[in-house]
Coordinates of C-alpha atoms and ligand atoms in Angstrom, one line a residue:
M10 CA 39.7 171.1 69.9
K11 CA 37.6 168.2 68.6
K12 CA 34.2 169.4 67.5
V13 CA 31.0 167.4 67.4
I14 CA 27.7 168.2 65.8
T15 CA 24.3 166.6 66.1
Y16 CA 20.8 167.5 64.8
G17 CA 17.3 167.3 66.1
T18 CA 13.9 168.7 67.2
F19 CA 14.4 168.0 71.0
D20 CA 10.7 168.6 71.8
L21 CA 9.6 167.7 74.5
L22 CA 13.1 167.5 75.9
H23 CA 13.6 164.3 77.9
Y24 CA 16.3 162.1 79.3
G25 CA 16.7 160.1 76.1
H26 CA 17.8 163.4 74.4
V27 CA 20.1 164.2 77.3
N28 CA 21.7 160.7 77.1
L29 CA 22.4 161.3 73.4
L30 CA 23.8 164.7 74.1
R31 CA 26.1 163.4 76.9
R32 CA 27.4 160.6 74.7
A33 CA 27.8 163.0 71.7
K34 CA 29.9 165.3 73.8
E35 CA 32.1 162.4 74.9
Q36 CA 33.1 162.0 71.2
G37 CA 35.0 165.4 71.5
D38 CA 35.5 168.6 73.4
Y39 CA 32.9 170.9 71.9
L40 CA 29.3 170.0 71.0
I41 CA 27.2 171.9 68.4
V42 CA 23.4 171.2 68.3
A43 CA 21.7 172.1 65.1
L44 CA 18.1 172.6 66.3
S45 CA 15.3 172.1 63.9
T46 CA 13.4 175.4 63.4
D47 CA 9.6 175.5 63.8
E48 CA 9.2 176.0 60.0
F49 CA 11.6 173.1 59.2
N50 CA 9.7 170.8 61.7
W51 CA 6.4 171.6 60.2
N52 CA 7.3 171.8 56.5
Q53 CA 9.8 168.9 56.4
K54 CA 9.0 166.6 59.4
Q55 CA 5.3 167.3 59.8
K56 CA 6.1 167.8 63.5
K57 CA 4.1 170.5 65.4
C58 CA 6.4 171.4 68.3
Y59 CA 5.0 171.9 71.8
F60 CA 7.8 174.5 72.5
S61 CA 8.9 177.1 70.1
Y62 CA 12.4 177.2 68.6
E63 CA 13.5 179.9 71.1
K64 CA 12.2 177.9 74.1
R65 CA 13.8 174.6 72.8
K66 CA 17.0 176.5 72.3
Q67 CA 16.9 177.9 75.8
L68 CA 16.5 174.4 77.2
L69 CA 19.3 173.0 75.2
E70 CA 21.7 175.8 76.1
A71 CA 21.1 175.0 79.8
I72 CA 22.5 171.5 79.3
R73 CA 26.1 171.2 80.4
Y74 CA 27.1 169.1 77.4
V75 CA 25.9 171.7 74.8
D76 CA 28.3 174.4 73.7
L77 CA 26.5 176.0 70.8
V78 CA 23.0 175.8 69.3
I79 CA 22.5 176.7 65.7
P80 CA 19.3 176.5 63.6
E81 CA 18.5 173.5 61.3
E82 CA 16.5 175.0 58.5
A83 CA 17.1 172.4 55.7
W84 CA 18.0 168.7 55.3
D85 CA 20.9 169.6 53.1
Q86 CA 22.8 172.0 55.3
K87 CA 24.9 169.3 57.0
V88 CA 27.9 169.4 54.6
S89 CA 28.2 173.2 54.8
D90 CA 27.7 173.1 58.6
V91 CA 30.5 170.5 59.0
Q92 CA 32.8 172.6 56.8
E93 CA 31.8 176.0 58.3
F94 CA 32.3 174.9 61.9
K95 CA 35.2 172.6 61.1
V96 CA 33.4 169.6 62.7
D97 CA 35.3 166.4 63.3
V98 CA 32.5 164.1 64.3
F99 CA 28.8 163.9 63.3
V100 CA 26.6 162.1 65.7
M101 CA 23.0 160.9 65.5
G102 CA 20.9 158.3 67.3
D103 CA 20.8 154.9 65.5
D104 CA 17.2 155.4 64.3
W105 CA 19.1 157.3 61.6
K106 CA 21.8 154.6 61.0
G107 CA 23.2 154.8 57.5
K108 CA 21.1 157.9 56.5
F109 CA 24.0 160.3 56.8
D110 CA 27.0 158.1 55.7
F111 CA 27.6 160.6 52.8
L112 CA 29.2 162.8 55.5
K113 CA 32.0 160.3 55.9
D114 CA 33.8 162.2 53.1
Y115 CA 33.9 165.2 55.5
C116 CA 34.1 163.9 59.1
E117 CA 33.6 160.9 61.3
V118 CA 30.0 159.6 61.4
V119 CA 28.8 158.0 64.6
Y120 CA 25.4 156.5 65.3
L121 CA 24.6 156.0 69.0
P122 CA 22.0 153.6 70.4
R123 CA 18.7 155.4 71.2
T124 CA 17.4 155.3 74.8
P125 CA 14.7 152.7 74.0
E126 CA 11.9 153.2 76.5
I127 CA 11.3 157.0 76.2
S128 CA 9.9 159.1 73.4
T129 CA 7.9 162.3 73.1
T130 CA 5.0 160.2 71.6
Q131 CA 5.2 157.9 74.6
I132 CA 5.1 160.9 77.0
K133 CA 2.1 162.4 75.2
E134 CA 0.3 159.0 75.2
N135 CA 0.9 158.5 78.9
L136 CA -0.4 162.0 79.7
R137 CA -3.5 161.3 77.6
Q138 CA -4.2 158.1 79.5
K139 CA -3.7 159.7 82.9
N140 CA -6.1 162.5 81.9
D141 CA -8.7 159.9 80.7
K142 CA -8.8 158.3 84.2
Ligands
C2G220 N1 17.0 160.1 70.7 C1 17.5 159.1 71.5 N2 16.7 158.4 72.3 C2 15.4 158.7 72.4 C3 14.9 159.7 71.6 C4 15.7 160.5 70.7 O1 18.8 158.8 71.5 N3 14.6 158.0 73.2 C5 17.9 160.9 69.8 C6 17.6 160.7 68.4 O2 18.1 159.5 67.8 C7 18.2 162.0 67.8 C8 18.2 163.0 68.9 O3 17.9 162.2 70.1 O4 19.6 161.7 67.5 C9 17.1 164.0 68.7 O5 15.9 163.3 68.5 P1 14.7 164.1 67.7 O6 14.5 165.4 68.3 O7 13.5 163.1 67.6 O8 15.4 164.3 66.3 P2 14.8 164.0 64.9 O9 13.4 164.5 64.8 O10 15.0 162.6 64.6 O11 15.6 165.0 64.0 O12 18.4 166.3 60.4 C10 18.2 165.3 61.4 C11 16.9 165.6 62.1 O13 16.8 166.9 62.5 C12 16.8 164.6 63.3

């Protein structure tokens, strides 16, 4: 079984994320998503999530491409995750291109093109503009 892993916040979940997850799953047979915890998001990414970790986990687990959701609590857990789960392929969107090449010593590293026209920031901005009308 070829195992794939990817990492992220996935808040507010949108079709750009689903496009990524679909293509990540296509790299193998089993997709693990390491989901950033609320603490990791706030302390390390200065991201305040709209949905809690539990709600974001529930949403991801409902996606057909996702086989397992684990917590991402630190930037430096990737090597141990790859080893612990015997991961064959690490996948991230290409906004991270090159940032995780150190994992090439442990598994294949694949950066996939982002879905260009959608982002959580964009969604929030559009909602703000609609409310202002
Ligand atoms: N993504 C995408 N297209 C978008 C938006 C996001 O392909 N329009 C991808 C990102 O490239 C990433 C994944 O969806 O691979 C999750 O995006 P985020 O939740 O923004 O993840 P991020 O905050 O970048 O966290 O340790 C790695 C970090 O946890 C990554």
